């Protein structure tokens, strides 16, 4: 086995959703599982929304054990919103979908992963979770903010319509995104009603939409890889060169961690 053939273990965050029959499922969209396998070359390990089951110390121990076994974390998107009490926001508008079990899992998971140099790739809700976990805030309805466009997707039954490129982003020179893509402007899809209001103090802005809305950031002082995107690179990732450059960078970081975690004989074989 060589380092390039090593398939890193990538945690994929799940939502807790009602199953319509009085029960609950821990659920992940298949496109995230497919992206972890095909775009990142990893082995996806679903992370249930277990945060409410553990008190503080037990949660810390659970996250330590979990992250000891993983080479990276993919923070997925979701129609549910981060609950505003996590960032001092006003109560959500009636009818807003939330997922408190997911919030109770991902927010401490993010802080733990960042502190322990576990590579993190955050998508849409995932970006919003990273921003809140590290002390930032969110707009709950970006399209109602003065000067902002509507960043929500069409409500088509056709995924390719909903995930079609929707607007350009400006990539800030000198950051990770610019280094990975070598471009100043790319078109991205857009499927969100929430968005970054106050960027987390440790975050470095990497890209903005033409209306100034945050579209990507990194955390330069994090010991490991971290890239947070408001758009969805996982949709048809293999057909999108921009997406593949980003997944390749995440995959490289995960493989490096995997090799470092391997036992000596396996590590020697992977070199
Ligand atoms: N609910 C938040 C986050 C939006 C988001 O993640 N959209 C994608 C949902 C479907 C998918 O997983 O692709 C917001 O509205 O901003």
mmCIF file of C-alpha atoms and ligand atoms in Angstrom:
data_model
loop_
_atom_site.group_PDB
_atom_site.id
_atom_site.type_symbol
_atom_site.label_atom_id
_atom_site.label_comp_id
_atom_site.label_asym_id
_atom_site.label_seq_id
_atom_site.Cartn_x
_atom_site.Cartn_y
_atom_site.Cartn_z
ATOM 1 C CA UNK A 1 0.000 0.000 0.000
ATOM 2 C CA UNK A 2 1.307 3.480 -0.883
ATOM 3 C CA UNK A 3 0.296 6.820 0.623
ATOM 4 C CA UNK A 4 -1.606 7.714 -2.540
ATOM 5 C CA UNK A 5 -3.601 4.465 -2.371
ATOM 6 C CA UNK A 6 -4.388 4.883 1.319
ATOM 7 C CA UNK A 7 -8.146 5.454 1.762
ATOM 8 C CA UNK A 8 -8.526 7.858 4.709
ATOM 9 C CA UNK A 9 -11.418 7.489 7.168
ATOM 10 C CA UNK A 10 -13.623 10.566 6.744
ATOM 11 C CA UNK A 11 -16.306 11.386 9.304
ATOM 12 C CA UNK A 12 -19.504 12.636 7.615
ATOM 13 C CA UNK A 13 -21.907 14.525 9.885
ATOM 14 C CA UNK A 14 -25.528 13.319 9.978
ATOM 15 C CA UNK A 15 -28.798 15.078 10.738
ATOM 16 C CA UNK A 16 -31.475 13.755 13.106
ATOM 17 C CA UNK A 17 -34.709 13.734 11.098
ATOM 18 C CA UNK A 18 -38.225 12.514 11.764
ATOM 19 C CA UNK A 19 -39.130 9.440 9.720
ATOM 20 C CA UNK A 20 -42.781 10.398 9.323
ATOM 21 C CA UNK A 21 -43.943 7.432 11.398
ATOM 22 C CA UNK A 22 -43.249 8.791 14.872
ATOM 23 C CA UNK A 23 -39.596 7.731 14.820
ATOM 24 C CA UNK A 24 -36.253 9.371 14.027
ATOM 25 C CA UNK A 25 -33.392 8.649 11.624
ATOM 26 C CA UNK A 26 -29.789 9.779 11.605
ATOM 27 C CA UNK A 27 -29.493 10.770 7.944
ATOM 28 C CA UNK A 28 -26.873 11.935 5.426
ATOM 29 C CA UNK A 29 -27.420 12.862 1.788
ATOM 30 C CA UNK A 30 -25.853 10.254 -0.516
ATOM 31 C CA UNK A 31 -24.041 12.983 -2.468
ATOM 32 C CA UNK A 32 -21.845 13.597 0.602
ATOM 33 C CA UNK A 33 -21.088 9.879 0.946
ATOM 34 C CA UNK A 34 -20.304 9.691 -2.783
ATOM 35 C CA UNK A 35 -18.065 12.777 -2.563
ATOM 36 C CA UNK A 36 -16.160 11.307 0.399
ATOM 37 C CA UNK A 37 -15.556 8.116 -1.598
ATOM 38 C CA UNK A 38 -15.058 9.385 -5.141
ATOM 39 C CA UNK A 39 -13.930 13.016 -4.799
ATOM 40 C CA UNK A 40 -11.865 12.656 -1.618
ATOM 41 C CA UNK A 41 -10.856 9.004 -2.125
ATOM 42 C CA UNK A 42 -11.861 8.212 1.433
ATOM 43 C CA UNK A 43 -13.992 5.756 3.375
ATOM 44 C CA UNK A 44 -17.005 7.629 4.822
ATOM 45 C CA UNK A 45 -17.913 7.019 8.463
ATOM 46 C CA UNK A 46 -21.283 8.520 9.353
ATOM 47 C CA UNK A 47 -21.260 10.535 12.583
ATOM 48 C CA UNK A 48 -24.702 10.358 14.236
ATOM 49 C CA UNK A 49 -26.173 13.440 15.879
ATOM 50 C CA UNK A 50 -25.295 12.038 19.329
ATOM 51 C CA UNK A 51 -24.340 15.271 21.136
ATOM 52 C CA UNK A 52 -27.347 15.437 23.437
ATOM 53 C CA UNK A 53 -26.605 11.950 24.839
ATOM 54 C CA UNK A 54 -23.417 13.029 26.654
ATOM 55 C CA UNK A 55 -22.674 15.535 29.407
ATOM 56 C CA UNK A 56 -19.606 17.774 29.032
ATOM 57 C CA UNK A 57 -16.767 15.491 30.203
ATOM 58 C CA UNK A 58 -18.290 12.414 28.609
ATOM 59 C CA UNK A 59 -18.691 14.362 25.355
ATOM 60 C CA UNK A 60 -15.039 15.401 25.438
ATOM 61 C CA UNK A 61 -14.002 11.763 25.955
ATOM 62 C CA UNK A 62 -16.360 10.619 23.177
ATOM 63 C CA UNK A 63 -14.931 13.192 20.771
ATOM 64 C CA UNK A 64 -11.364 12.236 21.728
ATOM 65 C CA UNK A 65 -12.098 8.570 20.953
ATOM 66 C CA UNK A 66 -13.974 9.429 17.753
ATOM 67 C CA UNK A 67 -11.276 11.743 16.393
ATOM 68 C CA UNK A 68 -8.552 9.235 17.309
ATOM 69 C CA UNK A 69 -10.124 6.982 14.666
ATOM 70 C CA UNK A 70 -10.740 9.555 11.904
ATOM 71 C CA UNK A 71 -8.473 11.190 9.319
ATOM 72 C CA UNK A 72 -10.833 14.051 8.441
ATOM 73 C CA UNK A 73 -14.320 15.496 8.924
ATOM 74 C CA UNK A 74 -16.789 16.446 6.192
ATOM 75 C CA UNK A 75 -19.414 18.836 7.624
ATOM 76 C CA UNK A 76 -22.476 18.428 5.429
ATOM 77 C CA UNK A 77 -25.244 20.778 4.361
ATOM 78 C CA UNK A 78 -28.814 20.530 5.609
ATOM 79 C CA UNK A 79 -32.134 22.361 5.200
ATOM 80 C CA UNK A 80 -32.182 22.830 9.007
ATOM 81 C CA UNK A 81 -30.757 25.967 10.599
ATOM 82 C CA UNK A 82 -28.310 26.298 13.472
ATOM 83 C CA UNK A 83 -30.399 27.374 16.468
ATOM 84 C CA UNK A 84 -29.877 31.107 17.047
ATOM 85 C CA UNK A 85 -29.276 30.771 20.809
ATOM 86 C CA UNK A 86 -25.835 29.363 19.912
ATOM 87 C CA UNK A 87 -24.787 32.780 18.625
ATOM 88 C CA UNK A 88 -27.035 35.206 20.516
ATOM 89 C CA UNK A 89 -29.446 35.576 17.619
ATOM 90 C CA UNK A 90 -33.118 36.482 17.732
ATOM 91 C CA UNK A 91 -35.556 33.526 17.912
ATOM 92 C CA UNK A 92 -36.120 31.963 14.492
ATOM 93 C CA UNK A 93 -39.208 32.795 12.490
ATOM 94 C CA UNK A 94 -42.091 30.329 13.024
ATOM 95 C CA UNK A 95 -41.773 27.268 10.848
ATOM 96 C CA UNK A 96 -37.958 27.346 10.668
ATOM 97 C CA UNK A 97 -36.432 23.854 10.630
ATOM 98 C CA UNK A 98 -33.853 23.171 13.338
ATOM 99 C CA UNK A 99 -31.779 20.164 14.402
ATOM 100 C CA UNK A 100 -30.683 20.643 18.025
ATOM 101 C CA UNK A 101 -29.180 17.156 18.159
ATOM 102 C CA UNK A 102 -26.959 17.986 15.199
ATOM 103 C CA UNK A 103 -25.977 21.358 16.720
ATOM 104 C CA UNK A 104 -25.096 19.602 20.001
ATOM 105 C CA UNK A 105 -22.802 17.282 18.041
ATOM 106 C CA UNK A 106 -21.149 19.424 15.380
ATOM 107 C CA UNK A 107 -20.391 22.559 17.393
ATOM 108 C CA UNK A 108 -18.198 20.753 19.995
ATOM 109 C CA UNK A 109 -16.908 18.389 17.277
ATOM 110 C CA UNK A 110 -15.639 21.354 15.261
ATOM 111 C CA UNK A 111 -13.859 22.945 18.215
ATOM 112 C CA UNK A 112 -12.295 19.575 19.111
ATOM 113 C CA UNK A 113 -11.263 18.797 15.533
ATOM 114 C CA UNK A 114 -9.664 22.231 15.082
ATOM 115 C CA UNK A 115 -7.759 21.933 18.374
ATOM 116 C CA UNK A 116 -6.571 18.407 17.470
ATOM 117 C CA UNK A 117 -5.463 19.264 13.889
ATOM 118 C CA UNK A 118 -8.086 17.024 12.261
ATOM 119 C CA UNK A 119 -8.703 18.168 8.652
ATOM 120 C CA UNK A 120 -12.135 19.801 8.232
ATOM 121 C CA UNK A 121 -14.039 20.432 4.998
ATOM 122 C CA UNK A 122 -17.269 22.350 5.708
ATOM 123 C CA UNK A 123 -20.134 22.757 3.229
ATOM 124 C CA UNK A 124 -23.068 25.189 3.526
ATOM 125 C CA UNK A 125 -24.597 24.453 6.946
ATOM 126 C CA UNK A 126 -21.154 23.125 7.772
ATOM 127 C CA UNK A 127 -19.616 26.558 7.101
ATOM 128 C CA UNK A 128 -22.257 28.153 9.290
ATOM 129 C CA UNK A 129 -21.528 25.650 12.070
ATOM 130 C CA UNK A 130 -17.783 26.383 11.942
ATOM 131 C CA UNK A 131 -18.458 30.118 12.105
ATOM 132 C CA UNK A 132 -20.759 29.724 15.131
ATOM 133 C CA UNK A 133 -18.535 27.125 16.841
ATOM 134 C CA UNK A 134 -15.616 29.584 16.680
ATOM 135 C CA UNK A 135 -17.567 32.599 17.939
ATOM 136 C CA UNK A 136 -19.149 34.122 14.855
ATOM 137 C CA UNK A 137 -22.801 34.927 14.132
ATOM 138 C CA UNK A 138 -25.303 34.359 11.320
ATOM 139 C CA UNK A 139 -27.898 36.241 9.352
ATOM 140 C CA UNK A 140 -31.009 34.048 9.520
ATOM 141 C CA UNK A 141 -32.608 35.370 6.329
ATOM 142 C CA UNK A 142 -29.877 36.769 4.077
ATOM 143 C CA UNK A 143 -32.385 37.810 1.398
ATOM 144 C CA UNK A 144 -33.994 40.207 3.920
ATOM 145 C CA UNK A 145 -30.668 41.933 4.668
ATOM 146 C CA UNK A 146 -30.294 45.323 2.982
ATOM 147 C CA UNK A 147 -28.136 44.976 -0.131
ATOM 148 C CA UNK A 148 -28.031 41.167 -0.178
ATOM 149 C CA UNK A 149 -29.324 39.031 -3.034
ATOM 150 C CA UNK A 150 -31.538 35.973 -2.512
ATOM 151 C CA UNK A 151 -29.132 33.074 -1.974
ATOM 152 C CA UNK A 152 -31.843 30.422 -1.829
ATOM 153 C CA UNK A 153 -32.104 27.822 -4.554
ATOM 154 C CA UNK A 154 -34.972 27.322 -7.004
ATOM 155 C CA UNK A 155 -37.450 24.783 -5.672
ATOM 156 C CA UNK A 156 -37.224 22.471 -8.627
ATOM 157 C CA UNK A 157 -37.689 18.685 -8.505
ATOM 158 C CA UNK A 158 -34.539 18.599 -10.624
ATOM 159 C CA UNK A 159 -31.348 18.584 -8.494
ATOM 160 C CA UNK A 160 -29.331 19.908 -11.429
ATOM 161 C CA UNK A 161 -31.573 22.986 -11.518
ATOM 162 C CA UNK A 162 -31.287 23.591 -7.776
ATOM 163 C CA UNK A 163 -27.514 23.072 -7.754
ATOM 164 C CA UNK A 164 -26.812 24.972 -10.984
ATOM 165 C CA UNK A 165 -24.237 27.785 -10.836
ATOM 166 C CA UNK A 166 -26.114 30.804 -9.442
ATOM 167 C CA UNK A 167 -23.645 33.634 -8.987
ATOM 168 C CA UNK A 168 -19.970 34.565 -9.115
ATOM 169 C CA UNK A 169 -17.731 34.847 -6.109
ATOM 170 C CA UNK A 170 -14.662 37.009 -5.752
ATOM 171 C CA UNK A 171 -11.696 35.088 -4.366
ATOM 172 C CA UNK A 172 -9.372 37.139 -2.179
ATOM 173 C CA UNK A 173 -5.732 37.027 -3.268
ATOM 174 C CA UNK A 174 -3.170 35.509 -0.937
ATOM 175 C CA UNK A 175 -5.481 32.999 0.735
ATOM 176 C CA UNK A 176 -5.776 29.213 0.561
ATOM 177 C CA UNK A 177 -8.666 29.281 -1.910
ATOM 178 C CA UNK A 178 -6.742 31.513 -4.313
ATOM 179 C CA UNK A 179 -3.682 29.284 -3.959
ATOM 180 C CA UNK A 180 -5.692 26.127 -4.649
ATOM 181 C CA UNK A 181 -7.726 27.502 -7.551
ATOM 182 C CA UNK A 182 -5.419 30.092 -9.119
ATOM 183 C CA UNK A 183 -8.526 32.081 -10.051
ATOM 184 C CA UNK A 184 -10.001 35.409 -8.933
ATOM 185 C CA UNK A 185 -13.627 34.682 -9.859
ATOM 186 C CA UNK A 186 -15.632 31.486 -10.219
ATOM 187 C CA UNK A 187 -19.360 30.741 -10.461
ATOM 188 C CA UNK A 188 -20.912 28.678 -7.677
ATOM 189 C CA UNK A 189 -24.292 27.251 -6.764
ATOM 190 C CA UNK A 190 -26.325 28.756 -3.939
ATOM 191 C CA UNK A 191 -28.803 26.975 -1.631
ATOM 192 C CA UNK A 192 -28.953 28.861 1.631
ATOM 193 C CA UNK A 193 -31.138 31.315 3.528
ATOM 194 C CA UNK A 194 -28.717 31.757 6.430
ATOM 195 C CA UNK A 195 -25.268 33.202 6.033
ATOM 196 C CA UNK A 196 -22.331 34.627 7.943
ATOM 197 C CA UNK A 197 -23.023 37.928 9.696
ATOM 198 C CA UNK A 198 -19.997 38.404 12.012
ATOM 199 C CA UNK A 199 -17.072 36.260 10.890
ATOM 200 C CA UNK A 200 -15.513 34.238 13.724
ATOM 201 C CA UNK A 201 -12.470 36.061 15.180
ATOM 202 C CA UNK A 202 -10.011 33.340 14.075
ATOM 203 C CA UNK A 203 -11.444 33.109 10.550
ATOM 204 C CA UNK A 204 -9.762 34.482 7.430
ATOM 205 C CA UNK A 205 -12.149 35.577 4.707
ATOM 206 C CA UNK A 206 -11.392 33.737 1.454
ATOM 207 C CA UNK A 207 -14.262 34.653 -0.883
ATOM 208 C CA UNK A 208 -17.343 36.847 -1.072
ATOM 209 C CA UNK A 209 -20.377 36.965 -3.350
ATOM 210 C CA UNK A 210 -21.020 40.027 -5.494
ATOM 211 C CA UNK A 211 -23.350 41.341 -2.733
ATOM 212 C CA UNK A 212 -20.641 41.009 -0.079
ATOM 213 C CA UNK A 213 -21.988 37.801 1.496
ATOM 214 C CA UNK A 214 -19.258 35.537 2.905
ATOM 215 C CA UNK A 215 -18.786 32.510 0.622
ATOM 216 C CA UNK A 216 -15.637 30.902 2.052
ATOM 217 C CA UNK A 217 -13.228 31.189 4.932
ATOM 218 C CA UNK A 218 -10.296 29.380 6.559
ATOM 219 C CA UNK A 219 -8.789 29.418 10.065
ATOM 220 C CA UNK A 220 -5.078 30.179 9.511
ATOM 221 C CA UNK A 221 -4.026 29.511 13.122
ATOM 222 C CA UNK A 222 -5.674 26.066 13.111
ATOM 223 C CA UNK A 223 -2.963 23.360 13.251
ATOM 224 C CA UNK A 224 -4.752 21.321 10.579
ATOM 225 C CA UNK A 225 -6.467 21.863 7.228
ATOM 226 C CA UNK A 226 -9.778 23.724 7.389
ATOM 227 C CA UNK A 227 -11.773 25.051 4.446
ATOM 228 C CA UNK A 228 -15.373 26.261 4.827
ATOM 229 C CA UNK A 229 -17.545 26.869 1.761
ATOM 230 C CA UNK A 230 -21.061 28.297 1.590
ATOM 231 C CA UNK A 231 -21.674 26.597 -1.751
ATOM 232 C CA UNK A 232 -21.908 22.897 -2.646
ATOM 233 C CA UNK A 233 -18.817 21.408 -4.297
ATOM 234 C CA UNK A 234 -20.102 17.864 -3.686
ATOM 235 C CA UNK A 235 -22.790 18.162 -6.373
ATOM 236 C CA UNK A 236 -21.397 16.421 -9.478
ATOM 237 C CA UNK A 237 -17.945 17.005 -7.961
ATOM 238 C CA UNK A 238 -16.069 14.766 -10.413
ATOM 239 C CA UNK A 239 -17.365 16.880 -13.326
ATOM 240 C CA UNK A 240 -16.268 20.174 -11.732
ATOM 241 C CA UNK A 241 -12.538 21.032 -11.848
ATOM 242 C CA UNK A 242 -12.947 23.718 -9.175
ATOM 243 C CA UNK A 243 -14.602 21.251 -6.801
ATOM 244 C CA UNK A 244 -11.960 18.608 -7.477
ATOM 245 C CA UNK A 245 -9.097 20.972 -6.620
ATOM 246 C CA UNK A 246 -10.745 21.584 -3.244
ATOM 247 C CA UNK A 247 -11.526 17.937 -2.561
ATOM 248 C CA UNK A 248 -7.961 17.014 -3.608
ATOM 249 C CA UNK A 249 -6.536 19.429 -1.031
ATOM 250 C CA UNK A 250 -8.809 18.007 1.681
ATOM 251 C CA UNK A 251 -7.928 14.445 0.615
ATOM 252 C CA UNK A 252 -4.198 15.188 0.787
ATOM 253 C CA UNK A 253 -4.580 16.512 4.328
ATOM 254 C CA UNK A 254 -6.606 13.444 5.328
ATOM 255 C CA UNK A 255 -4.048 11.054 3.803
ATOM 256 C CA UNK A 256 -1.220 12.790 5.654
ATOM 257 C CA UNK A 257 -3.094 12.299 8.920
ATOM 258 C CA UNK A 258 -3.893 8.693 8.028
ATOM 259 C CA UNK A 259 -0.231 7.899 7.358
ATOM 260 C CA UNK A 260 0.797 9.543 10.622
ATOM 261 C CA UNK A 261 -1.834 7.477 12.495
ATOM 262 C CA UNK A 262 -0.855 4.177 10.935
ATOM 263 C CA UNK A 263 1.168 1.672 12.960
ATOM 264 C CA UNK A 264 4.878 1.640 12.102
ATOM 265 C CA UNK A 265 4.797 -1.391 9.735
ATOM 266 C CA UNK A 266 1.827 0.017 7.808
ATOM 267 C CA UNK A 267 3.344 3.474 7.810
ATOM 268 C CA UNK A 268 6.562 2.105 6.337
ATOM 269 C CA UNK A 269 4.527 0.356 3.641
ATOM 270 C CA UNK A 270 2.668 3.575 2.864
ATOM 271 C CA UNK A 271 5.867 5.554 2.355
HETATM 272 N N1 LIG B 1 -30.273 25.640 6.420
HETATM 273 C C1 LIG B 1 -29.116 26.468 6.152
HETATM 274 C C2 LIG B 1 -28.054 25.678 5.413
HETATM 275 C C3 LIG B 1 -28.458 25.426 3.993
HETATM 276 C C4 LIG B 1 -27.897 24.153 3.378
HETATM 277 O O1 LIG B 1 -27.055 23.456 3.927
HETATM 278 N N2 LIG B 1 -28.462 23.865 2.214
HETATM 279 C C5 LIG B 1 -28.270 22.604 1.579
HETATM 280 C C6 LIG B 1 -29.456 21.696 1.879
HETATM 281 C C7 LIG B 1 -29.505 20.418 1.074
HETATM 282 C C8 LIG B 1 -28.138 19.750 0.938
HETATM 283 O O2 LIG B 1 -27.651 19.156 1.899
HETATM 284 O O3 LIG B 1 -27.558 19.876 -0.117
HETATM 285 C C9 LIG B 1 -29.493 27.702 5.367
HETATM 286 O O4 LIG B 1 -30.635 27.768 4.905
HETATM 287 O O5 LIG B 1 -28.631 28.594 5.204
#
